[in-house]
């Protein structure tokens, strides 16, 4: 698996450590949520572990994809997934009662416009952009 674990950037952890518990909820634009365990290593890095691999597989993350996290509440992140072209990635919604739903078609342009007053704090988003790679 290419993306078995992912760490949270150090600068983000320094600023928001008190708002992170032993697990986090990742919520995507269509409302689906994923529970992910957080683990701290000997160097103080916080890693997304149990549950992260399921999230990456479900969203078909590939090298070069961009995942943007926004800390909405304590241990709750709103997550947007983009292809290397910066287009929002389409993915299947979580299964409900064993039945898959259609691909999401959520538009997020107004939430990522730089310099506009929105619910997204752009300067904080930039601290937690994760460029996934195989190293």
PDB file of C-alpha atoms in Angstrom:
ATOM      1  CA  UNK A   1       0.000   0.000   0.000  1.00  0.00           C
ATOM      2  CA  UNK A   2       1.433   3.329  -1.082  1.00  0.00           C
ATOM      3  CA  UNK A   3      -0.091   5.460   1.707  1.00  0.00           C
ATOM      4  CA  UNK A   4      -0.208   3.264   4.782  1.00  0.00           C
ATOM      5  CA  UNK A   5       0.538   6.134   7.193  1.00  0.00           C
ATOM      6  CA  UNK A   6       0.643   9.918   6.959  1.00  0.00           C
ATOM      7  CA  UNK A   7       2.036  12.341   9.514  1.00  0.00           C
ATOM      8  CA  UNK A   8       0.518  15.680  10.463  1.00  0.00           C
ATOM      9  CA  UNK A   9       2.909  18.597   9.744  1.00  0.00           C
ATOM     10  CA  UNK A  10       4.945  19.676  12.777  1.00  0.00           C
ATOM     11  CA  UNK A  11       3.928  23.352  12.633  1.00  0.00           C
ATOM     12  CA  UNK A  12       0.259  22.370  12.737  1.00  0.00           C
ATOM     13  CA  UNK A  13       0.847  20.075  15.717  1.00  0.00           C
ATOM     14  CA  UNK A  14       2.692  22.846  17.602  1.00  0.00           C
ATOM     15  CA  UNK A  15      -0.273  25.182  17.168  1.00  0.00           C
ATOM     16  CA  UNK A  16      -3.200  22.760  17.603  1.00  0.00           C
ATOM     17  CA  UNK A  17      -1.931  19.786  19.666  1.00  0.00           C
ATOM     18  CA  UNK A  18      -4.434  20.498  22.442  1.00  0.00           C
ATOM     19  CA  UNK A  19      -7.313  20.070  19.949  1.00  0.00           C
ATOM     20  CA  UNK A  20      -6.233  16.567  18.871  1.00  0.00           C
ATOM     21  CA  UNK A  21      -7.169  13.410  20.745  1.00  0.00           C
ATOM     22  CA  UNK A  22      -6.161   9.793  20.228  1.00  0.00           C
ATOM     23  CA  UNK A  23      -8.359   9.614  17.128  1.00  0.00           C
ATOM     24  CA  UNK A  24      -9.765  11.987  14.530  1.00  0.00           C
ATOM     25  CA  UNK A  25     -12.819  12.096  12.318  1.00  0.00           C
ATOM     26  CA  UNK A  26     -12.250  12.885   8.642  1.00  0.00           C
ATOM     27  CA  UNK A  27     -15.355  14.316   6.977  1.00  0.00           C
ATOM     28  CA  UNK A  28     -15.524  14.714   3.195  1.00  0.00           C
ATOM     29  CA  UNK A  29     -17.733  17.140   1.245  1.00  0.00           C
ATOM     30  CA  UNK A  30     -20.598  14.673   0.774  1.00  0.00           C
ATOM     31  CA  UNK A  31     -20.878  14.149   4.544  1.00  0.00           C
ATOM     32  CA  UNK A  32     -19.248  10.702   4.757  1.00  0.00           C
ATOM     33  CA  UNK A  33     -16.972  10.314   7.777  1.00  0.00           C
ATOM     34  CA  UNK A  34     -13.948   8.152   8.539  1.00  0.00           C
ATOM     35  CA  UNK A  35     -12.517   7.432  11.986  1.00  0.00           C
ATOM     36  CA  UNK A  36      -8.715   7.438  12.047  1.00  0.00           C
ATOM     37  CA  UNK A  37      -6.451   6.596  14.965  1.00  0.00           C
ATOM     38  CA  UNK A  38      -3.688   9.108  15.779  1.00  0.00           C
ATOM     39  CA  UNK A  39      -0.339   7.842  17.072  1.00  0.00           C
ATOM     40  CA  UNK A  40       2.652   9.818  18.351  1.00  0.00           C
ATOM     41  CA  UNK A  41       6.161   8.533  17.660  1.00  0.00           C
ATOM     42  CA  UNK A  42       9.348   9.056  19.718  1.00  0.00           C
ATOM     43  CA  UNK A  43      10.136  12.243  17.772  1.00  0.00           C
ATOM     44  CA  UNK A  44       6.758  13.791  18.609  1.00  0.00           C
ATOM     45  CA  UNK A  45       5.319  13.387  15.117  1.00  0.00           C
ATOM     46  CA  UNK A  46       1.611  12.566  15.023  1.00  0.00           C
ATOM     47  CA  UNK A  47       0.640   9.969  12.447  1.00  0.00           C
ATOM     48  CA  UNK A  48      -2.705   9.014  10.923  1.00  0.00           C
ATOM     49  CA  UNK A  49      -2.671   5.235  11.349  1.00  0.00           C
ATOM     50  CA  UNK A  50      -5.551   2.774  11.772  1.00  0.00           C
ATOM     51  CA  UNK A  51      -8.340   3.860   9.418  1.00  0.00           C
ATOM     52  CA  UNK A  52      -6.114   6.032   7.196  1.00  0.00           C
ATOM     53  CA  UNK A  53      -5.371   3.171   4.817  1.00  0.00           C
ATOM     54  CA  UNK A  54      -9.121   2.552   4.368  1.00  0.00           C
ATOM     55  CA  UNK A  55      -9.622   6.270   3.656  1.00  0.00           C
ATOM     56  CA  UNK A  56      -6.854   6.302   1.028  1.00  0.00           C
ATOM     57  CA  UNK A  57      -8.139   3.153  -0.664  1.00  0.00           C
ATOM     58  CA  UNK A  58     -11.739   4.391  -0.748  1.00  0.00           C
ATOM     59  CA  UNK A  59     -10.654   7.706  -2.279  1.00  0.00           C
ATOM     60  CA  UNK A  60      -8.189   6.023  -4.667  1.00  0.00           C
ATOM     61  CA  UNK A  61      -5.331   8.266  -3.590  1.00  0.00           C
ATOM     62  CA  UNK A  62      -2.366   8.184  -5.906  1.00  0.00           C
ATOM     63  CA  UNK A  63       1.077   9.732  -5.876  1.00  0.00           C
ATOM     64  CA  UNK A  64       0.679  13.445  -6.640  1.00  0.00           C
ATOM     65  CA  UNK A  65      -2.866  13.752  -5.273  1.00  0.00           C
ATOM     66  CA  UNK A  66      -3.410  16.622  -2.829  1.00  0.00           C
ATOM     67  CA  UNK A  67      -5.374  16.192   0.377  1.00  0.00           C
ATOM     68  CA  UNK A  68      -6.419  19.385   2.208  1.00  0.00           C
ATOM     69  CA  UNK A  69      -7.448  19.154   5.857  1.00  0.00           C
ATOM     70  CA  UNK A  70      -9.334  21.815   7.802  1.00  0.00           C
ATOM     71  CA  UNK A  71      -9.625  21.460  11.570  1.00  0.00           C
ATOM     72  CA  UNK A  72     -13.315  22.198  12.117  1.00  0.00           C
ATOM     73  CA  UNK A  73     -13.705  21.149  15.767  1.00  0.00           C
ATOM     74  CA  UNK A  74     -11.547  19.228  18.193  1.00  0.00           C
ATOM     75  CA  UNK A  75     -10.373  16.107  16.321  1.00  0.00           C
ATOM     76  CA  UNK A  76     -12.767  16.760  13.403  1.00  0.00           C
ATOM     77  CA  UNK A  77     -11.229  17.548  10.018  1.00  0.00           C
ATOM     78  CA  UNK A  78     -13.079  18.546   6.881  1.00  0.00           C
ATOM     79  CA  UNK A  79     -11.118  16.954   4.035  1.00  0.00           C
ATOM     80  CA  UNK A  80     -10.944  17.775   0.322  1.00  0.00           C
ATOM     81  CA  UNK A  81      -9.174  15.507  -2.170  1.00  0.00           C
ATOM     82  CA  UNK A  82      -7.703  16.887  -5.404  1.00  0.00           C
ATOM     83  CA  UNK A  83      -5.996  15.314  -8.395  1.00  0.00           C
ATOM     84  CA  UNK A  84      -2.524  16.592  -9.419  1.00  0.00           C
ATOM     85  CA  UNK A  85      -4.329  18.956 -11.839  1.00  0.00           C
ATOM     86  CA  UNK A  86      -5.956  20.627  -8.787  1.00  0.00           C
ATOM     87  CA  UNK A  87      -9.405  19.367  -9.825  1.00  0.00           C
ATOM     88  CA  UNK A  88     -11.490  17.909  -7.033  1.00  0.00           C
ATOM     89  CA  UNK A  89     -11.310  14.153  -7.209  1.00  0.00           C
ATOM     90  CA  UNK A  90     -14.537  12.237  -7.785  1.00  0.00           C
ATOM     91  CA  UNK A  91     -15.038   9.137  -5.692  1.00  0.00           C
ATOM     92  CA  UNK A  92     -17.748   6.720  -4.685  1.00  0.00           C
ATOM     93  CA  UNK A  93     -19.645   7.553  -1.538  1.00  0.00           C
ATOM     94  CA  UNK A  94     -19.515   5.114   1.352  1.00  0.00           C
ATOM     95  CA  UNK A  95     -21.798   2.126   1.026  1.00  0.00           C
ATOM     96  CA  UNK A  96     -25.105   2.400   2.857  1.00  0.00           C
ATOM     97  CA  UNK A  97     -26.678  -0.964   3.708  1.00  0.00           C
ATOM     98  CA  UNK A  98     -24.363  -2.595   1.171  1.00  0.00           C
ATOM     99  CA  UNK A  99     -25.497  -0.339  -1.667  1.00  0.00           C
ATOM    100  CA  UNK A 100     -22.964   2.074  -3.160  1.00  0.00           C
ATOM    101  CA  UNK A 101     -24.184   5.571  -3.935  1.00  0.00           C
ATOM    102  CA  UNK A 102     -23.311   7.638  -6.992  1.00  0.00           C
ATOM    103  CA  UNK A 103     -20.122   9.678  -7.343  1.00  0.00           C
ATOM    104  CA  UNK A 104     -20.100  12.995  -5.513  1.00  0.00           C
ATOM    105  CA  UNK A 105     -20.363  16.172  -7.560  1.00  0.00           C
ATOM    106  CA  UNK A 106     -19.740  18.696  -4.806  1.00  0.00           C
ATOM    107  CA  UNK A 107     -18.508  22.141  -5.832  1.00  0.00           C
ATOM    108  CA  UNK A 108     -16.070  23.777  -3.441  1.00  0.00           C
ATOM    109  CA  UNK A 109     -14.804  26.798  -5.402  1.00  0.00           C
ATOM    110  CA  UNK A 110     -16.079  29.433  -2.982  1.00  0.00           C
ATOM    111  CA  UNK A 111     -14.454  27.700  -0.035  1.00  0.00           C
ATOM    112  CA  UNK A 112     -10.952  27.670  -1.498  1.00  0.00           C
ATOM    113  CA  UNK A 113     -10.787  31.144  -3.044  1.00  0.00           C
ATOM    114  CA  UNK A 114      -7.674  32.749  -1.606  1.00  0.00           C
ATOM    115  CA  UNK A 115      -8.153  36.148  -0.001  1.00  0.00           C
ATOM    116  CA  UNK A 116     -11.943  36.032   0.309  1.00  0.00           C
ATOM    117  CA  UNK A 117     -13.903  35.907   3.532  1.00  0.00           C
ATOM    118  CA  UNK A 118     -15.080  32.316   3.837  1.00  0.00           C
ATOM    119  CA  UNK A 119     -15.410  29.699   6.511  1.00  0.00           C
ATOM    120  CA  UNK A 120     -11.981  28.412   5.522  1.00  0.00           C
ATOM    121  CA  UNK A 121      -8.959  30.017   7.099  1.00  0.00           C
ATOM    122  CA  UNK A 122      -6.610  29.932   4.143  1.00  0.00           C
ATOM    123  CA  UNK A 123      -3.419  30.508   6.134  1.00  0.00           C
ATOM    124  CA  UNK A 124      -4.194  27.479   8.295  1.00  0.00           C
ATOM    125  CA  UNK A 125      -5.091  25.288   5.328  1.00  0.00           C
ATOM    126  CA  UNK A 126      -1.675  25.994   3.814  1.00  0.00           C
ATOM    127  CA  UNK A 127      -0.032  24.629   6.950  1.00  0.00           C
ATOM    128  CA  UNK A 128      -1.761  21.296   6.528  1.00  0.00           C
ATOM    129  CA  UNK A 129      -1.638  20.547   2.812  1.00  0.00           C
ATOM    130  CA  UNK A 130      -0.339  17.022   2.497  1.00  0.00           C
ATOM    131  CA  UNK A 131       1.376  16.225  -0.772  1.00  0.00           C
ATOM    132  CA  UNK A 132       1.299  12.469  -0.826  1.00  0.00           C
ATOM    133  CA  UNK A 133       4.347  10.718  -2.166  1.00  0.00           C
ATOM    134  CA  UNK A 134       5.913   7.300  -2.019  1.00  0.00           C
ATOM    135  CA  UNK A 135       8.894   8.265   0.137  1.00  0.00           C
TER     136      UNK A 135
END
